[in-house]
Structure formats: structure tokens, C-alpha cells
Amino acid sequence: AVTDQYESSLGTTARMERPIKVLGVARKLQSGGSSQGQPRYFVLVANADPKKPPIMLEVKEELPPPLAGWDPKNPQKAVAASKALWTGNLAKANAKQVVQGQKAMGGCPNDLTGFTNIDGIPHLVREREPCKAALSDTALTSVDDMTSLAEQLGKIYARAHGRSNGQAALILHWAGDPEAFSQKAQAYATKTTLQAGGDCDAYRVAHPDASKEAGVQIPDLGD
């Protein structure tokens, strides 16, 4: 039933064998940001082309949306509706809405992105992108390596979070007083900068040779 629900949420993608053939399931531990600690699974499914490797799906339990039923003419109604969802009942989450939101915000979700329910709890299903991999800090042996990594991450995050001016206006409207919101955002950015400085110091200690390149000065992010 779980795979049937997921399959019915997809479009006409033909990359997977249909009906879905599950080859293996494993629980994914210690993952997530806002959903840290919530159940996640890796599911290996058969490729439609038997000559190609199987496809790995990630299944993650969803939380209720932070803002439900948004109406720019009545923001308080949306806030009240959202608070009603945050009761600890995860069955009030809406994975289908997450998928629709990705499309509405101009993203290009993977064609295997869908949703299902496990024991009555909504779960988002997406492909574990083949390009994803863990990067060991031992692979970063110079300042140039760190700089290149930072530049690439910046481009990736900017592309992933880029939204239209209209969407930005909705967020500001929801946040309330733009000046107060700006101050909170600045405070968060300051804390993040300090954290980055601490991370940089820790990296210097762990990899002293990378910090001694001639003619290169690592900025003190703590300032």
C-alpha cells in the first residue's frame, strides 16, 4: 500500500520499474535539520532499464507546515490555522503540499519526487541524488580547497533558495514588521558568522599545514 500511494503520486516517469519493485530498505539515522530525529529510510528500487543500477529513494517523515492556508488579505487567519496544526499530531502534516510547494515556488523537483503515508503519517519520497556524497575534511588540504568548496556551496544554496520578489514579499508580510524581521535576520546572520569563525579555528587546529601556505592569510571570521 505504501508503494502504491507513492506510485500514484508520480507523473509519467518511466525511470523506475512499474509496478515498483523494492530491492531493499534501510533506516537512515542522524539526518535532517528541522526534522532531526524524525524517521527516514533509504529504499532501493529496480530501474526500468535492467542494464542500469537500481535507484535509491529517500523517504522522510514530514512535519505540519509552518504556515497553512496563506492569504495575503488575512495573514492572521493563516497564523491561527498554522498554530492549530502544531499539536504534536504528525498525521496533520501534508507531504502532498510539500511537493506542490516545490513546484509552485519555481523549483524543478526530481521526477521521482512524491509522497505516501506510513502508519497514517505523511512521508515525502524523493530520489537520493546520485551526485550526493560525503566529503571528508581530509580531502581539503589547502586554503584553495576550502575557498573552492565555499564558492560551490554558495552557488548551490543560492540556486536552491532563490525565489521571486513576490515570494519574498509574502514572507515579509507573514513575518510582520519588516524592520523587526530584518533585525532578527541580522542577529541570526551574526551568530552564524561566529559559528563559522569557530569552525574555521577548529579546522586550523586540525589541519595546521593547510593554514601555513605562503602568501595566504585566512580571514578571522570571528570579527
PDB file of C-alpha atoms in Angstrom:
ATOM      1  CA  ALA A   1       0.000   0.000   0.000  1.00  0.00           C
ATOM      2  CA  VAL A   2       2.892   2.362   0.772  1.00  0.00           C
ATOM      3  CA  THR A   3       4.429   1.901  -2.665  1.00  0.00           C
ATOM      4  CA  ASP A   4       1.010   2.087  -4.338  1.00  0.00           C
ATOM      5  CA  GLN A   5       0.366   5.514  -2.769  1.00  0.00           C
ATOM      6  CA  TYR A   6       3.788   6.754  -3.790  1.00  0.00           C
ATOM      7  CA  GLU A   7       3.425   5.451  -7.334  1.00  0.00           C
ATOM      8  CA  SER A   8       0.026   7.104  -7.736  1.00  0.00           C
ATOM      9  CA  SER A   9       1.552  10.451  -6.692  1.00  0.00           C
ATOM     10  CA  LEU A  10       4.059  10.380  -9.547  1.00  0.00           C
ATOM     11  CA  GLY A  11       3.639  11.547 -13.074  1.00  0.00           C
ATOM     12  CA  THR A  12       4.551   9.579 -16.168  1.00  0.00           C
ATOM     13  CA  THR A  13       8.187   9.000 -15.234  1.00  0.00           C
ATOM     14  CA  ALA A  14       9.446   5.745 -16.668  1.00  0.00           C
ATOM     15  CA  ARG A  15      12.811   5.542 -14.918  1.00  0.00           C
ATOM     16  CA  MET A  16      11.603   3.030 -12.327  1.00  0.00           C
ATOM     17  CA  GLU A  17      10.273  -0.408 -12.962  1.00  0.00           C
ATOM     18  CA  ARG A  18       6.488  -0.206 -12.701  1.00  0.00           C
ATOM     19  CA  PRO A  19       4.904  -1.552 -10.563  1.00  0.00           C
ATOM     20  CA  ILE A  20       7.654  -0.562  -8.162  1.00  0.00           C
ATOM     21  CA  LYS A  21       9.965  -3.406  -7.236  1.00  0.00           C
ATOM     22  CA  VAL A  22      11.582  -2.881  -3.817  1.00  0.00           C
ATOM     23  CA  LEU A  23      15.045  -4.460  -3.545  1.00  0.00           C
ATOM     24  CA  GLY A  24      15.936  -3.347  -0.033  1.00  0.00           C
ATOM     25  CA  VAL A  25      15.095  -0.973   2.826  1.00  0.00           C
ATOM     26  CA  ALA A  26      17.375   0.580   5.457  1.00  0.00           C
ATOM     27  CA  ARG A  27      16.758   3.170   8.141  1.00  0.00           C
ATOM     28  CA  LYS A  28      18.723   6.402   7.772  1.00  0.00           C
ATOM     29  CA  LEU A  29      19.937   7.726  11.114  1.00  0.00           C
ATOM     30  CA  GLN A  30      21.108  11.150  12.325  1.00  0.00           C
ATOM     31  CA  SER A  31      19.720  13.176   9.426  1.00  0.00           C
ATOM     32  CA  GLY A  32      17.680  16.299   8.900  1.00  0.00           C
ATOM     33  CA  GLY A  33      17.557  19.888  10.057  1.00  0.00           C
ATOM     34  CA  SER A  34      14.100  20.877  11.261  1.00  0.00           C
ATOM     35  CA  SER A  35      13.165  17.186  11.085  1.00  0.00           C
ATOM     36  CA  GLN A  36      16.199  15.948  13.006  1.00  0.00           C
ATOM     37  CA  GLY A  37      15.288  12.737  14.794  1.00  0.00           C
ATOM     38  CA  GLN A  38      12.255  12.000  12.637  1.00  0.00           C
ATOM     39  CA  PRO A  39      12.249   8.619  10.854  1.00  0.00           C
ATOM     40  CA  ARG A  40      13.949   8.435   7.462  1.00  0.00           C
ATOM     41  CA  TYR A  41      14.563   5.479   5.210  1.00  0.00           C
ATOM     42  CA  PHE A  42      16.572   4.521   2.155  1.00  0.00           C
ATOM     43  CA  VAL A  43      14.637   2.339  -0.287  1.00  0.00           C
ATOM     44  CA  LEU A  44      16.389   0.632  -3.184  1.00  0.00           C
ATOM     45  CA  VAL A  45      14.076   0.071  -6.164  1.00  0.00           C
ATOM     46  CA  ALA A  46      14.597  -1.570  -9.544  1.00  0.00           C
ATOM     47  CA  ASN A  47      15.472   0.581 -12.539  1.00  0.00           C
ATOM     48  CA  ALA A  48      13.198   0.339 -15.580  1.00  0.00           C
ATOM     49  CA  ASP A  49      16.327  -0.434 -17.569  1.00  0.00           C
ATOM     50  CA  PRO A  50      17.767  -3.681 -16.158  1.00  0.00           C
ATOM     51  CA  LYS A  51      21.182  -2.688 -17.520  1.00  0.00           C
ATOM     52  CA  LYS A  52      21.294   0.382 -15.262  1.00  0.00           C
ATOM     53  CA  PRO A  53      21.933   0.474 -11.493  1.00  0.00           C
ATOM     54  CA  PRO A  54      18.968   0.415  -9.095  1.00  0.00           C
ATOM     55  CA  ILE A  55      17.514   3.720  -7.910  1.00  0.00           C
ATOM     56  CA  MET A  56      17.811   4.804  -4.289  1.00  0.00           C
ATOM     57  CA  LEU A  57      14.849   6.665  -2.786  1.00  0.00           C
ATOM     58  CA  GLU A  58      14.820   8.625   0.456  1.00  0.00           C
ATOM     59  CA  VAL A  59      11.612   8.506   2.490  1.00  0.00           C
ATOM     60  CA  LYS A  60      11.293  11.134   5.237  1.00  0.00           C
ATOM     61  CA  GLU A  61       8.557  11.787   7.756  1.00  0.00           C
ATOM     62  CA  GLU A  62       7.005  15.212   7.315  1.00  0.00           C
ATOM     63  CA  LEU A  63       6.103  17.823   9.930  1.00  0.00           C
ATOM     64  CA  PRO A  64       2.982  20.034   9.812  1.00  0.00           C
ATOM     65  CA  PRO A  65       3.572  23.126   7.636  1.00  0.00           C
ATOM     66  CA  PRO A  66       4.782  26.277   9.435  1.00  0.00           C
ATOM     67  CA  LEU A  67       2.257  28.354   7.518  1.00  0.00           C
ATOM     68  CA  ALA A  68      -1.024  26.900   6.285  1.00  0.00           C
ATOM     69  CA  GLY A  69      -3.718  28.401   4.106  1.00  0.00           C
ATOM     70  CA  TRP A  70      -1.799  31.606   3.366  1.00  0.00           C
ATOM     71  CA  ASP A  71      -3.991  34.528   2.422  1.00  0.00           C
ATOM     72  CA  PRO A  72      -2.217  37.919   1.982  1.00  0.00           C
ATOM     73  CA  LYS A  73      -5.514  39.663   2.773  1.00  0.00           C
ATOM     74  CA  ASN A  74      -5.895  37.818   6.067  1.00  0.00           C
ATOM     75  CA  PRO A  75      -2.450  36.813   7.417  1.00  0.00           C
ATOM     76  CA  GLN A  76      -3.740  36.312  10.968  1.00  0.00           C
ATOM     77  CA  LYS A  77      -6.082  33.580   9.760  1.00  0.00           C
ATOM     78  CA  ALA A  78      -3.115  31.727   8.290  1.00  0.00           C
ATOM     79  CA  VAL A  79      -1.143  32.094  11.521  1.00  0.00           C
ATOM     80  CA  ALA A  80      -4.066  30.768  13.559  1.00  0.00           C
ATOM     81  CA  ALA A  81      -4.521  27.834  11.168  1.00  0.00           C
ATOM     82  CA  SER A  82      -0.833  27.005  11.429  1.00  0.00           C
ATOM     83  CA  LYS A  83      -0.864  27.033  15.229  1.00  0.00           C
ATOM     84  CA  ALA A  84      -3.794  24.624  15.166  1.00  0.00           C
ATOM     85  CA  LEU A  85      -1.644  22.145  13.250  1.00  0.00           C
ATOM     86  CA  TRP A  86       1.221  22.203  15.740  1.00  0.00           C
ATOM     87  CA  THR A  87      -0.390  19.963  18.321  1.00  0.00           C
ATOM     88  CA  GLY A  88       2.130  17.122  18.219  1.00  0.00           C
ATOM     89  CA  ASN A  89      -0.113  15.123  15.907  1.00  0.00           C
ATOM     90  CA  LEU A  90       2.145  14.360  12.937  1.00  0.00           C
ATOM     91  CA  ALA A  91      -0.803  12.974  10.995  1.00  0.00           C
ATOM     92  CA  LYS A  92      -1.686  16.627  10.351  1.00  0.00           C
ATOM     93  CA  ALA A  93       1.362  17.000   8.133  1.00  0.00           C
ATOM     94  CA  ASN A  94       0.825  17.260   4.394  1.00  0.00           C
ATOM     95  CA  ALA A  95       3.545  15.745   2.214  1.00  0.00           C
ATOM     96  CA  LYS A  96       1.471  16.376  -0.905  1.00  0.00           C
ATOM     97  CA  GLN A  97       1.509  20.084  -0.097  1.00  0.00           C
ATOM     98  CA  VAL A  98       5.309  19.962   0.181  1.00  0.00           C
ATOM     99  CA  VAL A  99       5.600  18.584  -3.353  1.00  0.00           C
ATOM    100  CA  GLN A 100       3.117  21.140  -4.685  1.00  0.00           C
ATOM    101  CA  GLY A 101       5.025  23.907  -2.887  1.00  0.00           C
ATOM    102  CA  GLN A 102       8.296  22.930  -4.537  1.00  0.00           C
ATOM    103  CA  LYS A 103       6.667  23.253  -7.950  1.00  0.00           C
ATOM    104  CA  ALA A 104       4.824  26.479  -7.093  1.00  0.00           C
ATOM    105  CA  MET A 105       7.998  28.211  -5.918  1.00  0.00           C
ATOM    106  CA  GLY A 106       9.646  27.742  -9.267  1.00  0.00           C
ATOM    107  CA  GLY A 107      11.717  24.716  -8.409  1.00  0.00           C
ATOM    108  CA  CYS A 108      12.242  21.760 -10.677  1.00  0.00           C
ATOM    109  CA  PRO A 109      11.693  18.768  -8.423  1.00  0.00           C
ATOM    110  CA  ASN A 110      13.097  15.446  -9.478  1.00  0.00           C
ATOM    111  CA  ASP A 111      10.569  13.399 -11.445  1.00  0.00           C
ATOM    112  CA  LEU A 112      10.654  10.762  -8.690  1.00  0.00           C
ATOM    113  CA  THR A 113       9.531  13.233  -6.004  1.00  0.00           C
ATOM    114  CA  GLY A 114       6.232  12.120  -4.493  1.00  0.00           C
ATOM    115  CA  PHE A 115       4.522  11.254  -1.232  1.00  0.00           C
ATOM    116  CA  THR A 116       2.956   8.417   0.725  1.00  0.00           C
ATOM    117  CA  ASN A 117       1.662   7.503   4.182  1.00  0.00           C
ATOM    118  CA  ILE A 118       3.246   5.106   6.654  1.00  0.00           C
ATOM    119  CA  ASP A 119       1.045   4.145   9.612  1.00  0.00           C
ATOM    120  CA  GLY A 120      -1.096   7.213   8.905  1.00  0.00           C
ATOM    121  CA  ILE A 121       1.869   9.632   8.941  1.00  0.00           C
ATOM    122  CA  PRO A 122       2.629  11.559   5.701  1.00  0.00           C
ATOM    123  CA  HIS A 123       6.093  10.975   4.240  1.00  0.00           C
ATOM    124  CA  LEU A 124       7.919  12.733   1.413  1.00  0.00           C
ATOM    125  CA  VAL A 125       9.606  10.439  -1.106  1.00  0.00           C
ATOM    126  CA  ARG A 126      12.446  11.650  -3.307  1.00  0.00           C
ATOM    127  CA  GLU A 127      15.392  10.234  -5.162  1.00  0.00           C
ATOM    128  CA  ARG A 128      18.694  10.160  -3.391  1.00  0.00           C
ATOM    129  CA  GLU A 129      20.559  12.186  -5.977  1.00  0.00           C
ATOM    130  CA  PRO A 130      23.462  10.200  -7.466  1.00  0.00           C
ATOM    131  CA  CYS A 131      25.690  13.273  -7.194  1.00  0.00           C
ATOM    132  CA  LYS A 132      25.407  13.355  -3.403  1.00  0.00           C
ATOM    133  CA  ALA A 133      28.360  12.118  -1.387  1.00  0.00           C
ATOM    134  CA  ALA A 134      30.041  12.707   1.935  1.00  0.00           C
ATOM    135  CA  LEU A 135      33.143  14.888   1.873  1.00  0.00           C
ATOM    136  CA  SER A 136      35.821  14.089   4.416  1.00  0.00           C
ATOM    137  CA  ASP A 137      37.759  17.032   5.835  1.00  0.00           C
ATOM    138  CA  THR A 138      40.937  15.124   4.993  1.00  0.00           C
ATOM    139  CA  ALA A 139      40.156  15.824   1.332  1.00  0.00           C
ATOM    140  CA  LEU A 140      40.594  19.557   1.965  1.00  0.00           C
ATOM    141  CA  THR A 141      44.322  20.077   2.200  1.00  0.00           C
ATOM    142  CA  SER A 142      44.744  23.750   1.305  1.00  0.00           C
ATOM    143  CA  VAL A 143      43.176  27.165   1.557  1.00  0.00           C
ATOM    144  CA  ASP A 144      42.330  26.950  -2.148  1.00  0.00           C
ATOM    145  CA  ASP A 145      40.388  23.744  -1.473  1.00  0.00           C
ATOM    146  CA  MET A 146      38.365  25.450   1.254  1.00  0.00           C
ATOM    147  CA  THR A 147      37.746  28.516  -0.902  1.00  0.00           C
ATOM    148  CA  SER A 148      36.595  26.397  -3.837  1.00  0.00           C
ATOM    149  CA  LEU A 149      34.256  24.421  -1.585  1.00  0.00           C
ATOM    150  CA  ALA A 150      32.756  27.597  -0.114  1.00  0.00           C
ATOM    151  CA  GLU A 151      32.187  29.103  -3.566  1.00  0.00           C
ATOM    152  CA  GLN A 152      30.484  25.960  -4.859  1.00  0.00           C
ATOM    153  CA  LEU A 153      28.266  25.663  -1.793  1.00  0.00           C
ATOM    154  CA  GLY A 154      27.291  29.316  -2.105  1.00  0.00           C
ATOM    155  CA  LYS A 155      26.152  28.814  -5.697  1.00  0.00           C
ATOM    156  CA  ILE A 156      24.230  25.664  -4.809  1.00  0.00           C
ATOM    157  CA  TYR A 157      22.420  27.269  -1.863  1.00  0.00           C
ATOM    158  CA  ALA A 158      21.635  30.427  -3.807  1.00  0.00           C
ATOM    159  CA  ARG A 159      20.127  28.404  -6.640  1.00  0.00           C
ATOM    160  CA  ALA A 160      18.170  26.191  -4.240  1.00  0.00           C
ATOM    161  CA  HIS A 161      16.723  29.058  -2.198  1.00  0.00           C
ATOM    162  CA  GLY A 162      16.320  31.668  -4.932  1.00  0.00           C
ATOM    163  CA  ARG A 163      12.741  32.911  -5.061  1.00  0.00           C
ATOM    164  CA  SER A 164      10.820  35.636  -6.882  1.00  0.00           C
ATOM    165  CA  ASN A 165      10.271  39.111  -5.439  1.00  0.00           C
ATOM    166  CA  GLY A 166       6.625  38.196  -4.966  1.00  0.00           C
ATOM    167  CA  GLN A 167       7.504  35.239  -2.765  1.00  0.00           C
ATOM    168  CA  ALA A 168       9.903  37.415  -0.741  1.00  0.00           C
ATOM    169  CA  ALA A 169       7.120  39.950  -0.193  1.00  0.00           C
ATOM    170  CA  LEU A 170       4.800  37.224   1.106  1.00  0.00           C
ATOM    171  CA  ILE A 171       7.434  36.070   3.582  1.00  0.00           C
ATOM    172  CA  LEU A 172       7.969  39.623   4.838  1.00  0.00           C
ATOM    173  CA  HIS A 173       4.215  40.147   5.156  1.00  0.00           C
ATOM    174  CA  TRP A 174       3.915  36.946   7.159  1.00  0.00           C
ATOM    175  CA  ALA A 175       6.880  37.911   9.352  1.00  0.00           C
ATOM    176  CA  GLY A 176       5.168  41.138  10.392  1.00  0.00           C
ATOM    177  CA  ASP A 177       7.136  44.340  10.917  1.00  0.00           C
ATOM    178  CA  PRO A 178       9.849  44.338   8.207  1.00  0.00           C
ATOM    179  CA  GLU A 179      12.268  46.245  10.463  1.00  0.00           C
ATOM    180  CA  ALA A 180      11.881  43.747  13.322  1.00  0.00           C
ATOM    181  CA  PHE A 181      12.243  40.851  10.911  1.00  0.00           C
ATOM    182  CA  SER A 182      15.372  42.421   9.446  1.00  0.00           C
ATOM    183  CA  GLN A 183      16.883  42.757  12.920  1.00  0.00           C
ATOM    184  CA  LYS A 184      16.160  39.105  13.691  1.00  0.00           C
ATOM    185  CA  ALA A 185      17.693  38.035  10.386  1.00  0.00           C
ATOM    186  CA  GLN A 186      20.779  40.130  11.117  1.00  0.00           C
ATOM    187  CA  ALA A 187      21.094  38.617  14.601  1.00  0.00           C
ATOM    188  CA  TYR A 188      20.884  35.131  13.115  1.00  0.00           C
ATOM    189  CA  ALA A 189      23.493  36.000  10.483  1.00  0.00           C
ATOM    190  CA  THR A 190      25.820  37.312  13.200  1.00  0.00           C
ATOM    191  CA  LYS A 191      25.520  34.087  15.202  1.00  0.00           C
ATOM    192  CA  THR A 192      26.134  32.058  12.061  1.00  0.00           C
ATOM    193  CA  THR A 193      29.246  34.110  11.328  1.00  0.00           C
ATOM    194  CA  LEU A 194      30.583  33.454  14.819  1.00  0.00           C
ATOM    195  CA  GLN A 195      29.905  29.749  14.373  1.00  0.00           C
ATOM    196  CA  ALA A 196      31.750  29.812  11.045  1.00  0.00           C
ATOM    197  CA  GLY A 197      34.663  31.501  12.790  1.00  0.00           C
ATOM    198  CA  GLY A 198      34.739  28.781  15.419  1.00  0.00           C
ATOM    199  CA  ASP A 199      34.617  26.116  12.716  1.00  0.00           C
ATOM    200  CA  CYS A 200      37.481  27.815  10.904  1.00  0.00           C
ATOM    201  CA  ASP A 201      39.577  27.905  14.093  1.00  0.00           C
ATOM    202  CA  ALA A 202      38.869  24.220  14.695  1.00  0.00           C
ATOM    203  CA  TYR A 203      39.960  23.434  11.135  1.00  0.00           C
ATOM    204  CA  ARG A 204      43.197  25.368  11.662  1.00  0.00           C
ATOM    205  CA  VAL A 205      43.980  23.272  14.720  1.00  0.00           C
ATOM    206  CA  ALA A 206      43.124  20.005  12.971  1.00  0.00           C
ATOM    207  CA  HIS A 207      44.985  20.883   9.768  1.00  0.00           C
ATOM    208  CA  PRO A 208      47.837  23.273  10.606  1.00  0.00           C
ATOM    209  CA  ASP A 209      49.648  22.650   7.300  1.00  0.00           C
ATOM    210  CA  ALA A 210      46.689  23.984   5.316  1.00  0.00           C
ATOM    211  CA  SER A 211      46.917  27.277   7.234  1.00  0.00           C
ATOM    212  CA  LYS A 212      50.594  27.885   6.510  1.00  0.00           C
ATOM    213  CA  GLU A 213      50.563  28.454   2.778  1.00  0.00           C
ATOM    214  CA  ALA A 214      52.920  31.233   1.806  1.00  0.00           C
ATOM    215  CA  GLY A 215      51.253  34.493   0.943  1.00  0.00           C
ATOM    216  CA  VAL A 216      47.792  33.416   2.043  1.00  0.00           C
ATOM    217  CA  GLN A 217      46.029  34.910   5.041  1.00  0.00           C
ATOM    218  CA  ILE A 218      42.910  33.229   6.377  1.00  0.00           C
ATOM    219  CA  PRO A 219      40.387  35.885   7.482  1.00  0.00           C
ATOM    220  CA  ASP A 220      39.292  35.973  11.091  1.00  0.00           C
ATOM    221  CA  LEU A 221      35.549  35.354  10.662  1.00  0.00           C
ATOM    222  CA  GLY A 222      35.001  35.876  14.374  1.00  0.00           C
ATOM    223  CA  ASP A 223      35.449  39.617  13.820  1.00  0.00           C
TER     224      ASP A 223
END
